[in-house]
XYZ file of C-alpha atoms in Angstrom:
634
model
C 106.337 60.312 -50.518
C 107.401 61.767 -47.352
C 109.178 58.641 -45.509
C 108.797 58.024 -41.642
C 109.960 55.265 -39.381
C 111.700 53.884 -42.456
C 115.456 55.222 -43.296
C 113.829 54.932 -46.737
C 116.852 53.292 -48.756
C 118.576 50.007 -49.031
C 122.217 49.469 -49.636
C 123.654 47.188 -51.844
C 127.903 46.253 -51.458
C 129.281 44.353 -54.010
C 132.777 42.457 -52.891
C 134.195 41.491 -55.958
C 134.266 44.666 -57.554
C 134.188 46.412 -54.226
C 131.388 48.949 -55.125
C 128.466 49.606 -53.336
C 125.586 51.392 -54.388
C 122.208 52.505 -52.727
C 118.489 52.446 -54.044
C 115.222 53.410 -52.351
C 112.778 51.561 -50.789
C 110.174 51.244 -52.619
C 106.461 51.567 -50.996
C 105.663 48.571 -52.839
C 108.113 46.717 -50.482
C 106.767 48.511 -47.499
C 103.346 47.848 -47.576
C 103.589 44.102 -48.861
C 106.454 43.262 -46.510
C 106.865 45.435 -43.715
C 110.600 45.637 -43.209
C 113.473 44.092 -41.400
C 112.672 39.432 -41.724
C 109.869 40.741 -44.852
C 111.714 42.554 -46.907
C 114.745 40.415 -46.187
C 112.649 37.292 -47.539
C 111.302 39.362 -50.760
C 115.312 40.575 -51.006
C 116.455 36.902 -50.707
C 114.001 35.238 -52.740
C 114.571 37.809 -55.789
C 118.529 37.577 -55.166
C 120.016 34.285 -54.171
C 119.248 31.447 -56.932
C 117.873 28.646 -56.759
C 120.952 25.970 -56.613
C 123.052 28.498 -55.100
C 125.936 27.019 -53.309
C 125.793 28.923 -50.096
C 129.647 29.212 -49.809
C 129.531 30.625 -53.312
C 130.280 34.256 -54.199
C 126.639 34.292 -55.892
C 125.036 33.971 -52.198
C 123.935 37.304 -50.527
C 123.588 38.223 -47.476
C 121.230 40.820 -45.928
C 120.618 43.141 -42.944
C 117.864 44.421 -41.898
C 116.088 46.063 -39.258
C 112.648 47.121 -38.941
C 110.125 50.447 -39.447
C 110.396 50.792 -35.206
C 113.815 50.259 -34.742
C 115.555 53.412 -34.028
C 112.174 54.590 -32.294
C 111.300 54.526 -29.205
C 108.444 52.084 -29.413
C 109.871 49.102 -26.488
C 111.682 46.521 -27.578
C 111.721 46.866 -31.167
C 115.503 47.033 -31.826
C 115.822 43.602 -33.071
C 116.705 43.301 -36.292
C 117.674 39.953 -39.019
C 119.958 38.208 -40.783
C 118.625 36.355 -44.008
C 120.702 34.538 -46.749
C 121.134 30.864 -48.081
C 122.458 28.702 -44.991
C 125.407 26.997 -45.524
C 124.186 24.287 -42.534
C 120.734 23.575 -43.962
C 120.776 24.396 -47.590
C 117.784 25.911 -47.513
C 116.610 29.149 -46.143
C 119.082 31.087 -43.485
C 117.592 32.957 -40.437
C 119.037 34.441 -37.609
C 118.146 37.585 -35.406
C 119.243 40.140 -32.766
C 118.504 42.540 -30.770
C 121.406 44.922 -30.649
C 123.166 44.529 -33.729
C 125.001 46.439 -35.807
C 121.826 46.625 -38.269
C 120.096 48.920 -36.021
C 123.502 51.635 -36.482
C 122.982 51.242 -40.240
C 119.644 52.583 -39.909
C 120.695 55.621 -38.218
C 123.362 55.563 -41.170
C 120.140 55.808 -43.668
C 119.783 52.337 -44.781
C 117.112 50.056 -43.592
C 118.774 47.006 -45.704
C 122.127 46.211 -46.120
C 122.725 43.393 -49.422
C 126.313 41.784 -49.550
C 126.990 39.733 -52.693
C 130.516 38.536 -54.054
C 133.906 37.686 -52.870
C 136.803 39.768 -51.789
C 139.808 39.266 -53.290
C 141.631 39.124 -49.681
C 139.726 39.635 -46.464
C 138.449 42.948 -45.742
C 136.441 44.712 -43.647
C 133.111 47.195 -44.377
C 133.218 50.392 -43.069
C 130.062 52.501 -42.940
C 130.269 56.131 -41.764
C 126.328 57.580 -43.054
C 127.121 58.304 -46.576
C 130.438 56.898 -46.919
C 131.575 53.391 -47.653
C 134.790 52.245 -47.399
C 136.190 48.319 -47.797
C 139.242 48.558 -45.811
C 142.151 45.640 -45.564
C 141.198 43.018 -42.562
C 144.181 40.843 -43.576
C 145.815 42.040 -40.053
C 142.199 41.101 -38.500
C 142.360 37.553 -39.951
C 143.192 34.849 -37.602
C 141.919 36.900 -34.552
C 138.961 36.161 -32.309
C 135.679 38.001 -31.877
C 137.149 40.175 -28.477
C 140.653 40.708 -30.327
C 138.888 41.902 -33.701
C 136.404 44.296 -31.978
C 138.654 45.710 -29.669
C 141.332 46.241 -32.766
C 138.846 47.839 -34.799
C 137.324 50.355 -31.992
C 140.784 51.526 -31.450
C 141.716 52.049 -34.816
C 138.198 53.743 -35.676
C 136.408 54.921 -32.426
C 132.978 54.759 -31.725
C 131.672 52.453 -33.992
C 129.494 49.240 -34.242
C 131.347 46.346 -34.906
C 130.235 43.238 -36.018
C 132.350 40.476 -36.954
C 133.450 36.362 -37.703
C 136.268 34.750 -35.162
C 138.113 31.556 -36.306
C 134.807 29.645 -36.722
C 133.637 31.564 -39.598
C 137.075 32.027 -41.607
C 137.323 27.990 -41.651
C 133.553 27.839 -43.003
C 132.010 26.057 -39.710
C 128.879 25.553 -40.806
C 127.420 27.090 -37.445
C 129.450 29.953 -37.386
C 127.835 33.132 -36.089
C 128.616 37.106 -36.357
C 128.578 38.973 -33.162
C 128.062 42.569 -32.150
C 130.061 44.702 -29.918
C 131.144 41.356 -28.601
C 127.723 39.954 -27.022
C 124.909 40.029 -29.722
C 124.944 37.038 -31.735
C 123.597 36.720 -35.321
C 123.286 32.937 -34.025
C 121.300 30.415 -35.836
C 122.277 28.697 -39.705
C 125.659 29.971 -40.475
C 125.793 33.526 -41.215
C 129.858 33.524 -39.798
C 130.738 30.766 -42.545
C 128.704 33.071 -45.530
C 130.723 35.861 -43.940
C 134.147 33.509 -43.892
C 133.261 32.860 -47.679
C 133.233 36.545 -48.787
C 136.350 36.720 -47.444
C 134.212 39.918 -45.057
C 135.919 39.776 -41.675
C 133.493 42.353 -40.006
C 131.052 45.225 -40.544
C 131.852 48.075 -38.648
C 128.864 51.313 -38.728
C 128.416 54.541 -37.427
C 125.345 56.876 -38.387
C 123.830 59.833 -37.172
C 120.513 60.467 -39.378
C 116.841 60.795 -37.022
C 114.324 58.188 -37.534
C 111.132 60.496 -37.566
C 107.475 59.078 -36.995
C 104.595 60.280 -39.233
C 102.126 61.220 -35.908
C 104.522 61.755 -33.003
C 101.377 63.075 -30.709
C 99.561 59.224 -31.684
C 102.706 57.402 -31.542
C 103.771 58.521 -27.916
C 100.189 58.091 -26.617
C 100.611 54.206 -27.420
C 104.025 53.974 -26.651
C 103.096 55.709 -23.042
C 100.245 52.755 -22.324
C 102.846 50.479 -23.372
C 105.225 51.557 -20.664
C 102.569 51.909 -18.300
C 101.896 48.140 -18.770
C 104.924 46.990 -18.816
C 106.261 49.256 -16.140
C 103.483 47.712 -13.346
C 103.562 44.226 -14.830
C 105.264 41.659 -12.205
C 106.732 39.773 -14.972
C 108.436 42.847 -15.839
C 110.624 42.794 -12.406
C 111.241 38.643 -12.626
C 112.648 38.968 -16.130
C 114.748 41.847 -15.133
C 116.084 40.015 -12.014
C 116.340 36.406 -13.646
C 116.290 36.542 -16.769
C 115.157 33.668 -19.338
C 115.735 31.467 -15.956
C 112.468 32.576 -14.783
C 110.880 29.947 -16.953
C 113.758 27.008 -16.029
C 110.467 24.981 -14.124
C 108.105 24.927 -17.404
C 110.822 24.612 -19.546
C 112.142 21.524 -17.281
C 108.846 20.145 -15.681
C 107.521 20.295 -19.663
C 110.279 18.313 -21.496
C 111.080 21.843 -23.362
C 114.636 21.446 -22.038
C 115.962 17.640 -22.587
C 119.626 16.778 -21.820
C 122.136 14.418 -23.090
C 121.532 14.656 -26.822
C 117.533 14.732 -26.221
C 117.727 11.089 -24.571
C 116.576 12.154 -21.043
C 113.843 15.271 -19.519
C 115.103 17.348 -16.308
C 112.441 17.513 -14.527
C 115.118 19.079 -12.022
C 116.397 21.868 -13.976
C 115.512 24.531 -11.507
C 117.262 23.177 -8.781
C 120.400 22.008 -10.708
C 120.537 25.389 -12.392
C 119.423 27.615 -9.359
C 117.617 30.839 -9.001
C 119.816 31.918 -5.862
C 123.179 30.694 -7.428
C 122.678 32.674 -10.820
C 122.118 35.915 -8.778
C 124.747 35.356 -5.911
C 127.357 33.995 -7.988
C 126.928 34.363 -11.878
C 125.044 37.894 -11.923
C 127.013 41.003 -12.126
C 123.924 42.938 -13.304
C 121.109 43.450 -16.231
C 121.126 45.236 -19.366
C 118.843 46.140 -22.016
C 118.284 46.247 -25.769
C 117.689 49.545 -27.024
C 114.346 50.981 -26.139
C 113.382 47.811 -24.066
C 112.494 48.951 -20.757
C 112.528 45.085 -19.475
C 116.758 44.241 -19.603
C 116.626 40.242 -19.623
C 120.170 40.277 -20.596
C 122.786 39.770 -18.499
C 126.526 40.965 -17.374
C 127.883 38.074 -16.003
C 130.699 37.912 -13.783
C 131.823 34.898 -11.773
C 132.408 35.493 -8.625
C 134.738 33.066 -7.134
C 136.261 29.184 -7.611
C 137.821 28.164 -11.318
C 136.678 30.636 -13.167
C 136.596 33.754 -10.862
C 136.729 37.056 -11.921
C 135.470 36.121 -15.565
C 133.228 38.994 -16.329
C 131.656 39.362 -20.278
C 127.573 40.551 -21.525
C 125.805 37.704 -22.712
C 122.734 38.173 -24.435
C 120.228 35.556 -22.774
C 122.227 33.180 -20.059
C 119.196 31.366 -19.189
C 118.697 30.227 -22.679
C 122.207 28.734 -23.089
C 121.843 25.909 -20.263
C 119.326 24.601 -22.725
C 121.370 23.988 -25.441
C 124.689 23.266 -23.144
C 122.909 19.934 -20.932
C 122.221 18.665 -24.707
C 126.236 17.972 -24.173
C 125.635 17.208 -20.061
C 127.353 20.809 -19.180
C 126.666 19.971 -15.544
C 126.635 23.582 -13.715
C 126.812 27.835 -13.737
C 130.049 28.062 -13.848
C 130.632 25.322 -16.743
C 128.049 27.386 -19.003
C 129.435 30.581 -18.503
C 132.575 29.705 -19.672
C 131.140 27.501 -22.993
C 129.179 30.413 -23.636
C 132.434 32.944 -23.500
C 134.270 30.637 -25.735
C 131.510 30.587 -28.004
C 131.226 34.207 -28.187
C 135.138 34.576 -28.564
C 135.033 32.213 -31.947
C 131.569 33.238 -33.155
C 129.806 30.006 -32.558
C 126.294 29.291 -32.624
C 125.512 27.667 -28.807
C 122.764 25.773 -29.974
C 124.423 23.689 -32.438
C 127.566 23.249 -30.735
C 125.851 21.611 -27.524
C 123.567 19.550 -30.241
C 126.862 18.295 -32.046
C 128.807 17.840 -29.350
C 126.072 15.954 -27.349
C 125.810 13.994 -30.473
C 129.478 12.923 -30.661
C 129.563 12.152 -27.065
C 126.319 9.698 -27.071
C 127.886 8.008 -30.255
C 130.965 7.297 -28.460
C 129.401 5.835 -25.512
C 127.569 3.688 -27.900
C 130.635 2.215 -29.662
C 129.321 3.806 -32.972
C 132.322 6.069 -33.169
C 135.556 5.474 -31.638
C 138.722 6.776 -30.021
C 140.082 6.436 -33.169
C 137.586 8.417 -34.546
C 137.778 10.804 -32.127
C 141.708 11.069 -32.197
C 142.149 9.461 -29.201
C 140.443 11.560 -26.531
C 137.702 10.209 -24.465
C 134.383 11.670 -24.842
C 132.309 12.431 -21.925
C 129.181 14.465 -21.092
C 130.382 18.020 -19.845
C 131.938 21.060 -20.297
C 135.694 19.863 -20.616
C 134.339 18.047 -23.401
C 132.453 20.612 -25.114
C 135.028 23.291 -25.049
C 137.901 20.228 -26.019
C 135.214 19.301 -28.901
C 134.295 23.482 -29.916
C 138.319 23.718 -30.238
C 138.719 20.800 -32.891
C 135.583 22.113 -34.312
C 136.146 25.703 -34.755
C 140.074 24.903 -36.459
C 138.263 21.792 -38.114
C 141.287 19.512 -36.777
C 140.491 15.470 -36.285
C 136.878 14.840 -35.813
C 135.943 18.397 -35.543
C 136.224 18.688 -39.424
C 133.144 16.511 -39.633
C 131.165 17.723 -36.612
C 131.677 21.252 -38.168
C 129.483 20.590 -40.870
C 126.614 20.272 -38.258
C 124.490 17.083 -36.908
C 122.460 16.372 -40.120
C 126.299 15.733 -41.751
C 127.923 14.066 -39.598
C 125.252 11.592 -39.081
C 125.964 11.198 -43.174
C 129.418 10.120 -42.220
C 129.089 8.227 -39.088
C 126.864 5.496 -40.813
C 123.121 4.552 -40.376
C 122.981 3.769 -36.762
C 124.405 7.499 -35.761
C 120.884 8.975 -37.965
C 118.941 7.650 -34.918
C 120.769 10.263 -32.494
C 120.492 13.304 -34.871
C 118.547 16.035 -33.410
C 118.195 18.055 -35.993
C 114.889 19.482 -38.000
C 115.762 20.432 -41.902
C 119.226 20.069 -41.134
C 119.389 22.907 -38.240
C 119.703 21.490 -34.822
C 116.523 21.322 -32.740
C 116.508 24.045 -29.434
C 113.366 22.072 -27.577
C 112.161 18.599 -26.906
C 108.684 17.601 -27.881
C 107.714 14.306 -26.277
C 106.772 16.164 -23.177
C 103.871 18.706 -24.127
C 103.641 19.963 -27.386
C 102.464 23.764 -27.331
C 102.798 26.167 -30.713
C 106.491 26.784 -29.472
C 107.922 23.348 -29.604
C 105.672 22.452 -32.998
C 106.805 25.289 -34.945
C 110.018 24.140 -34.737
C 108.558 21.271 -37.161
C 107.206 24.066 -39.647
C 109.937 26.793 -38.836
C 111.337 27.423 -42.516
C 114.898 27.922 -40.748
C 114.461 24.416 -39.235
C 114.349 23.502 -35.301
C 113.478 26.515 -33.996
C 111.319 28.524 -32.354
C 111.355 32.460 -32.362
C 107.830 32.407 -33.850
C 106.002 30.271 -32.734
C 105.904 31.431 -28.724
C 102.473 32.255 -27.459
C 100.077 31.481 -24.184
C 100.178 27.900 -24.836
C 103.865 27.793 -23.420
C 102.026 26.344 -20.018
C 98.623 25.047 -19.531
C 95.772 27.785 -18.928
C 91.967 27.413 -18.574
C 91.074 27.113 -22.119
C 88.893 30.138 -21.545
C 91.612 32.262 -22.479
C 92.099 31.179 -25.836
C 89.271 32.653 -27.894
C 90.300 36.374 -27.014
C 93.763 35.412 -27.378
C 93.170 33.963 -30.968
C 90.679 37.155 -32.238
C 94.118 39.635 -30.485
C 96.134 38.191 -32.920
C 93.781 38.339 -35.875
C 91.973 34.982 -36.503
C 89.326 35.447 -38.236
C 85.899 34.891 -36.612
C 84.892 31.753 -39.010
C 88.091 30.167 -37.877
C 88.424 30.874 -34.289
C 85.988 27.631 -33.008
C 88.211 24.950 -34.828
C 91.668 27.018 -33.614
C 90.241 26.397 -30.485
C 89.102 22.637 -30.237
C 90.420 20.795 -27.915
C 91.331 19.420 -24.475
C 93.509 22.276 -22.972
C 91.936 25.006 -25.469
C 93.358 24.525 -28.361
C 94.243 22.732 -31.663
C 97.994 22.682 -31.454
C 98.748 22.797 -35.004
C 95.763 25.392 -36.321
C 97.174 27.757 -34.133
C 100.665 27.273 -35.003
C 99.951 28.573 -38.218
C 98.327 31.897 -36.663
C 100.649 32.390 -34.323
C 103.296 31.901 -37.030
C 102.026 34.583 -38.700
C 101.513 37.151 -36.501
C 104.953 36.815 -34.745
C 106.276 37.361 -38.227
C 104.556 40.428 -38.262
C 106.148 41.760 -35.075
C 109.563 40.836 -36.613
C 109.411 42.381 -39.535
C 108.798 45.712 -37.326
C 111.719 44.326 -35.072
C 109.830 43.875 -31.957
C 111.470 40.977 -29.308
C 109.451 38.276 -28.615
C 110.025 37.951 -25.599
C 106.995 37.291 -22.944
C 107.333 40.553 -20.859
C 106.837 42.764 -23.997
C 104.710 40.612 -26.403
C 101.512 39.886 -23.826
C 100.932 43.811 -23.797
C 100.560 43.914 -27.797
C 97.495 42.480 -30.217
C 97.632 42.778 -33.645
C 95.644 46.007 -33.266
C 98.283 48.036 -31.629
C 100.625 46.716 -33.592
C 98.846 48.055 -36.686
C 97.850 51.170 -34.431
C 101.934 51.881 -33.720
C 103.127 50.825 -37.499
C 100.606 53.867 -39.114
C 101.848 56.005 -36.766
C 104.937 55.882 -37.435
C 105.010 55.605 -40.492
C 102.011 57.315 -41.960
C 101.230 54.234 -44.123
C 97.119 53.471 -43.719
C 96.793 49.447 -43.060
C 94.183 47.823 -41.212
C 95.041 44.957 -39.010
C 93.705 42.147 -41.654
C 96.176 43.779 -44.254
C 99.422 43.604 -41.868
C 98.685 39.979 -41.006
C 98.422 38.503 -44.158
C 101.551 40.403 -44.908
C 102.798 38.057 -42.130
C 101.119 35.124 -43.895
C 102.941 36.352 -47.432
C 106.274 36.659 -46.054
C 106.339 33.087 -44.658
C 104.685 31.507 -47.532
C 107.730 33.013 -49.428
C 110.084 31.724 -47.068
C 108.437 28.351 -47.565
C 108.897 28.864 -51.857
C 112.412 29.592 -51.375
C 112.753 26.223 -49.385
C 110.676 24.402 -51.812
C 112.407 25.611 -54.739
C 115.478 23.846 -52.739
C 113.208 20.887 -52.904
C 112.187 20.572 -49.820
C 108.691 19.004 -49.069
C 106.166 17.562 -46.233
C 109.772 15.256 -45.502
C 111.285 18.214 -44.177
C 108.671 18.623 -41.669
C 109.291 15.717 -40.115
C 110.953 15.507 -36.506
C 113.420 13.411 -36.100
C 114.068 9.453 -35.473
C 114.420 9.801 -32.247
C 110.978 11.959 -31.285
C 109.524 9.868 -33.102
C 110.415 6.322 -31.399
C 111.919 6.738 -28.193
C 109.804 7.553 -25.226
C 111.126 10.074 -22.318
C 111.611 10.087 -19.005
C 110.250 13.577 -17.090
C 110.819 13.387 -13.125
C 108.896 9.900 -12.519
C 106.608 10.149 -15.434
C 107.545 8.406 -18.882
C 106.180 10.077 -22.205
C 105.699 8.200 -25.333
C 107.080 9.235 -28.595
C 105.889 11.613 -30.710
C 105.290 8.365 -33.509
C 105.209 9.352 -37.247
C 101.269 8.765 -37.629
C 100.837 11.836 -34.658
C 103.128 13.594 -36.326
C 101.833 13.044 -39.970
C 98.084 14.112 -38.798
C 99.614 17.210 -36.927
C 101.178 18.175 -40.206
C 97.873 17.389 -42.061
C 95.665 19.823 -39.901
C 98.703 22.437 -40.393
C 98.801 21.995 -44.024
C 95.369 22.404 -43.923
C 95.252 25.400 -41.702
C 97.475 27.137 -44.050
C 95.832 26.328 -47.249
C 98.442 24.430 -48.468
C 98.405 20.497 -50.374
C 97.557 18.072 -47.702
C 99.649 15.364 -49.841
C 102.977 16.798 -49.992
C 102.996 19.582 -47.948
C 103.516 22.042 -50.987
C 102.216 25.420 -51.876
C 99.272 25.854 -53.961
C 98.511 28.152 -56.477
C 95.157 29.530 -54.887
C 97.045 30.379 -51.602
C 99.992 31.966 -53.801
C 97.745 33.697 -56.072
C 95.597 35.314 -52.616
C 98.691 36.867 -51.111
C 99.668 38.682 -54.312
C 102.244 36.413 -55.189
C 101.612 34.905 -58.747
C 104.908 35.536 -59.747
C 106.363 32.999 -57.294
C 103.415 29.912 -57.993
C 104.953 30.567 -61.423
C 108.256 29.429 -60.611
C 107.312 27.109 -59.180
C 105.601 26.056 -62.172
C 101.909 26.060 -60.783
């Protein structure tokens, strides 16, 4: 079989015995699973145990990237991160969209699988053909900046990707970043890193991704442009960024502040248009092949912090997870963020813990001698005080390391009431508000609270006209597309969620961003229409989304066979009995009855047990995956 769009093997490093060996890919995997998050999950499931300690040697951790990265097809360069997560215990996700996985594919593999422990830390590199583990014991102790910039002059022009201090001391939100700005973010990947003893990955390759019909494949990828070229949204994500959404995401409750106690209704004007581009923005930059650029070099231009100057992969994003701690302006987040970046944290969870700690110790539930004597108050002084104890694990930040769902453990019963936190991963939006597919999938989300596939038109309220063309474009059946579609704004929150899930798992697994400027000029038929021609593989748009629909039911077995259930699903205390305040309007709670029927019509959607939220063997046995209800002893 003549391969296309794929680099057509996968690479498998051993750390213990510090061999590494490649195999193909096999069509099998191609066709069932798609690539980069699919064949991950198929890798993961078949690799890691179940009972794995995720600190262990016997974890593994893989990289991949997708069938259009290394094309040209826009903004398909993202690529992900799957292993057991040391924060959750369950199953580890976390994506980007420059990262060093996208080199290895130009270095021929489309996987990279890293099992065992070095004997003393060391570092991976990857020249095409060659692999090399190299000493990083001179590496150890340095920071994200200071490692990358030691490596690229010791080696050259390489891709570097790499822990700081957070993920040798095993924080349990440590991250791995990428030419010092693209974050493998989200459930722990630094500490699994940290564990290994692997200090950083650094790649070069110089191999061609071909595409099977390059005449068919540029006519697509030419409307694309086209689209997305005229598009206004285009232009406003370029200029602003994720801020472009700052009054949804605040006039909705999607952004809540203070450890989710409170809504900004006033998050635009706090965190202003005008400011971020006078003062914060040095310029834009893109992905590879993304022809939007809703990243960001920022550079501050004058007061504390002037002359700062560092990329940051989504700015807009971060003063959502940094008011969870009361960060209070531009200038505040920029410089969390760059600390972050510099230690290899995940922003998310820091601003979740942190808030966390903070609203205990205005409660009285922890105190300063808990806190070794400082004084805990909402803001950035606090944050970056808190991320310093955290990421050295000194005092308090030994427990807060372990993330919220942990500490809560420690801090006694009271403290579980203030735990944001969904399967143990701490939640990025509120959902008291308006609940759209983006906020409930972070209920369903295997990874836990989060949302990177569960975005869709429902983000803000549109005539519900819209939805039945939007459900068929991203392949609900016809049979299935009236009850998807019930209800007062359109549609049924959680029946969508599921094909939403679904479908945005299928643009992952290719590696496309998710990101609104690119993903409302796609349907699941020119998805399918781009994937055969590049890679020559004949699929039909039902057979690509249930591969979507077989890579997340996997992701839920691997969970389940960590014994998680319908529990897990559950948001937490405080969603669920605390109303919210949103400008001058109050919002009631969530309550667990909502919440349990939400899950029921979900369950349902999906084809899964009602009762306890597991898999069934009928839905197992449809996607070709027999082998797994058997584990699982169906």
């Amino acid at each position: 079989m003549s391969l296309h769009g794929y680099a057509g093997h996968i690479l498998y490093v051993d750390l213990s015995s510090r061999k590494a060996r490649k195999e193909k890919l096999s069509e099998e995997l191609m066709r069932k699973y798609i690539g980069n998050l699919g064949i991950n999950t198929k890798l993961a499931y078949d690799l890691i145990k179940p009972g794995t300690e995720p600190l262990s040697p016997e974890n593994h951790s893989i990289l991949g990237t997708g069938p259009l990265g290394g094309t040209v097809a826009p903004a398909c360069s993202r690529s992900n991160a799957n292993y057991k997560s040391p924060l959750t215990h369950l199953f580890g996700s976390a994506n980007a969209g420059d990262s060093v996985a996208l080199m290895l594919k130009f270095a021929g593999y489309d996987h990279l699988v890293i099992s065992g422990k070095a004997d003393r830390p060391v570092y991976l590199k990857i020249d095409d053909d060659e692999v090399q583990f190299l000493d990083a014991s001179h590496l150890w102790g340095k920071d994200v900046f200071e490692t990358t910039d030691a490596l690229w002059a010791e080696m050259g022009d390489y891709w570097v990707n790499c822990i700081g201090p957070a993920g040798e001391n095993l924080v349990g939100f440590a991250a791995s970043v990428t030419n010092k700005h693209s974050l493998y973010g989200r459930t722990g990947i630094g500490a699994v890193m940290g564990s290994k003893n692997l200090k950083a990955i650094a790649a070069r390759g110089t191999k061609a991704v071909t595409v099977a019909d390059r005449k068919g494949f540029m006519k697509i990828v030419d409307g694309l442009l086209e689209k997305i070229k005229t598009s206004p949204a285009t232009e406003l994500w370029r200029d602003l960024g994720f801020v472009v959404a700052f009054p949804a995401y605040g006039g909705y409750g999607l952004f809540e502040r203070h450890n989710y106690a409170e809504g900004f209704a006033d998050l635009a004007e706090a965190f202003g248009k005008e400011e971020y581009k006078s003062h914060v923005v040095k310029r834009a930059y893109a992905c590879p092949s993304c022809p939007v650029g809703c990243k960001q070099v920022v550079e501050i231009k004058d007061g504390k912090y002037a002359g700062l100057n560092y990329k940051v992969a989504a700015l807009g994003s971060q003063v959502g997870y940094h008011i969870l701690a009361g960060v209070e302006n531009w200038d505040e987040v920029v410089k969390c963020v760059e600390l972050e970046n510099k230690y290899g944290l995940d922003s998310t969870s820091l601003g979740s813990i942190v808030g966390f700690a903070i609203e205990l110790y205005k409660k009285g539930i922890i105190t300063k001698e808990e806190t070794d004597g400082m004084e805990l108050d909402w803001g950035g002084e606090t944050t970056r005080a808190l991320a310093e104890k955290i990421v050295h694990r000194e005092g308090i930040g030994d427990i807060l390391a372990d993330g919220v769902k942990a500490a809560a453990e420690r801090f006694g019963s009271e403290a579980h009431h203030y735990a944001g936190q969904l399967k143990g991963l701490e939640m990025t939006l509120g959902v008291r508000g308006r609940l759209s597919t983006e906020n409930f999938g972070e209920f369903t989300n295997p990874r836990g609270g989060h949302l990177e596939r569960s975005p869709s038109l429902t983000f803000v309220p549109r005539k519900p006209k819209v939805f039945p063309p939007f459900s068929a474009g991203i392949g609900v059946p016809e049979d299935r597309i009236e009850k998807v579609c019930e209800g007062p704004e359109g549609f049924n929150v959680s029946r969508l969620t599921r094909w939403v899930e679904d479908y945005n798992t299928v643009l992952a697994s290719t590696g496309m961003c998710h990101r609104t400027p690119v993903t409302q000029h796609f349907s699941l038929q020119i998805i399918t229409d781009l994937y055969k021609a590049a890679t020559g593989i004949d699929v039909s748009p039902a057979e690509l989304r249930q591969s979507g629909e077989r890579i997340w039911n996997l992701q839920r077995a691997f969970n389940e066979r960590e014994g998680a259930d319908r529990k897990a699903d559950m948001p937490p205390w405080r969603t669920l009995n605390e109303p919210i305040k949103i400008g001058d309007k109050e919002y009631a709670p969530v309550t667990e009855d909502k919440a349990k029927r939400l899950l029921d019509e979900y369950y349902e959607e999906r084809g899964w047990n009602i009762k306890d939220g597991r898999l069934t063997k009928e839905k197992l046995d449809e996607l070709g995956l027999s082998d797994v209800a058997s584990d699982l002893g169906y």
